[in-house]
């Protein structure tokens, strides 16, 4: 098995918008979050249990054991 990592750098900003959190939680690929919501006493409890971040000025590079000592090529995100 080949170990591959994607290493990401950039500035993170925490997003507190309930509308964005609701959009994320309502997406069909995140049905599991509806169970979390149902188990919360209030909607505030639900929205406080997860955080959303926005990445800006991001770069990434791929790392493997084989390429450990080679120069890394950053990829703009």
CSV table of C-alpha atoms in Angstrom, one decimal:
chain,number,residue,atom,x,y,z
A,1,UNK,CA,0.0,0.0,0.0
A,2,UNK,CA,1.4,3.4,-1.0
A,3,UNK,CA,0.9,6.2,1.6
A,4,UNK,CA,-0.1,9.5,0.0
A,5,UNK,CA,-0.8,12.7,1.9
A,6,UNK,CA,-2.1,16.0,0.6
A,7,UNK,CA,-0.7,18.8,2.6
A,8,UNK,CA,-2.7,22.1,2.6
A,9,UNK,CA,-1.7,25.6,3.7
A,10,UNK,CA,-3.6,28.8,3.7
A,11,UNK,CA,-5.6,31.2,5.8
A,12,UNK,CA,-8.8,29.8,7.4
A,13,UNK,CA,-11.8,31.9,8.4
A,14,UNK,CA,-14.5,30.5,10.6
A,15,UNK,CA,-17.9,30.9,9.0
A,16,UNK,CA,-20.7,31.4,11.5
A,17,UNK,CA,-23.6,31.8,9.1
A,18,UNK,CA,-26.5,29.5,10.1
A,19,UNK,CA,-27.8,29.6,6.5
A,20,UNK,CA,-24.5,28.1,5.2
A,21,UNK,CA,-24.5,25.5,8.0
A,22,UNK,CA,-28.1,24.6,7.1
A,23,UNK,CA,-27.2,24.3,3.4
A,24,UNK,CA,-24.3,22.0,4.3
A,25,UNK,CA,-26.4,19.9,6.7
A,26,UNK,CA,-29.3,19.6,4.2
A,27,UNK,CA,-27.2,18.3,1.3
A,28,UNK,CA,-28.2,14.8,0.2
A,29,UNK,CA,-24.8,13.4,0.9
A,30,UNK,CA,-25.0,14.5,4.5
A,31,UNK,CA,-28.2,12.7,5.6
A,32,UNK,CA,-26.3,11.5,8.7
A,33,UNK,CA,-26.4,15.1,10.0
A,34,UNK,CA,-30.2,15.0,10.2
A,35,UNK,CA,-29.8,12.3,12.9
A,36,UNK,CA,-27.5,14.7,14.8
A,37,UNK,CA,-30.1,17.5,14.4
A,38,UNK,CA,-32.9,15.3,15.7
A,39,UNK,CA,-31.0,14.4,18.8
A,40,UNK,CA,-30.3,18.0,19.8
A,41,UNK,CA,-32.6,19.8,22.2
A,42,UNK,CA,-32.5,23.0,20.2
A,43,UNK,CA,-31.4,24.2,16.8
A,44,UNK,CA,-28.8,26.3,18.4
A,45,UNK,CA,-27.3,23.2,20.0
A,46,UNK,CA,-27.1,21.6,16.5
A,47,UNK,CA,-25.5,24.6,14.8
A,48,UNK,CA,-23.0,24.9,17.7
A,49,UNK,CA,-21.8,21.3,17.4
A,50,UNK,CA,-19.9,21.7,14.1
A,51,UNK,CA,-17.8,24.4,12.5
A,52,UNK,CA,-17.4,25.6,8.9
A,53,UNK,CA,-14.2,27.2,7.6
A,54,UNK,CA,-13.3,29.0,4.4
A,55,UNK,CA,-9.8,28.6,3.0
A,56,UNK,CA,-8.2,31.5,1.2
A,57,UNK,CA,-4.8,31.8,-0.4
A,58,UNK,CA,-4.5,28.1,-0.3
A,59,UNK,CA,-1.8,25.9,-1.6
A,60,UNK,CA,-1.4,22.1,-1.6
A,61,UNK,CA,1.3,19.6,-2.3
A,62,UNK,CA,1.4,15.8,-2.5
A,63,UNK,CA,3.7,13.9,-0.2
A,64,UNK,CA,4.8,10.3,-0.3
A,65,UNK,CA,7.7,8.4,1.4
A,66,UNK,CA,9.3,8.1,-2.1
A,67,UNK,CA,9.2,11.9,-2.7
A,68,UNK,CA,10.1,12.9,0.9
A,69,UNK,CA,13.4,14.6,0.1
A,70,UNK,CA,12.5,15.9,-3.4
A,71,UNK,CA,11.4,19.6,-3.9
A,72,UNK,CA,7.7,20.0,-3.4
A,73,UNK,CA,5.5,21.6,-6.2
A,74,UNK,CA,2.8,23.7,-4.7
A,75,UNK,CA,-0.6,23.7,-6.3
A,76,UNK,CA,-2.7,26.8,-6.0
A,77,UNK,CA,-6.2,26.1,-4.7
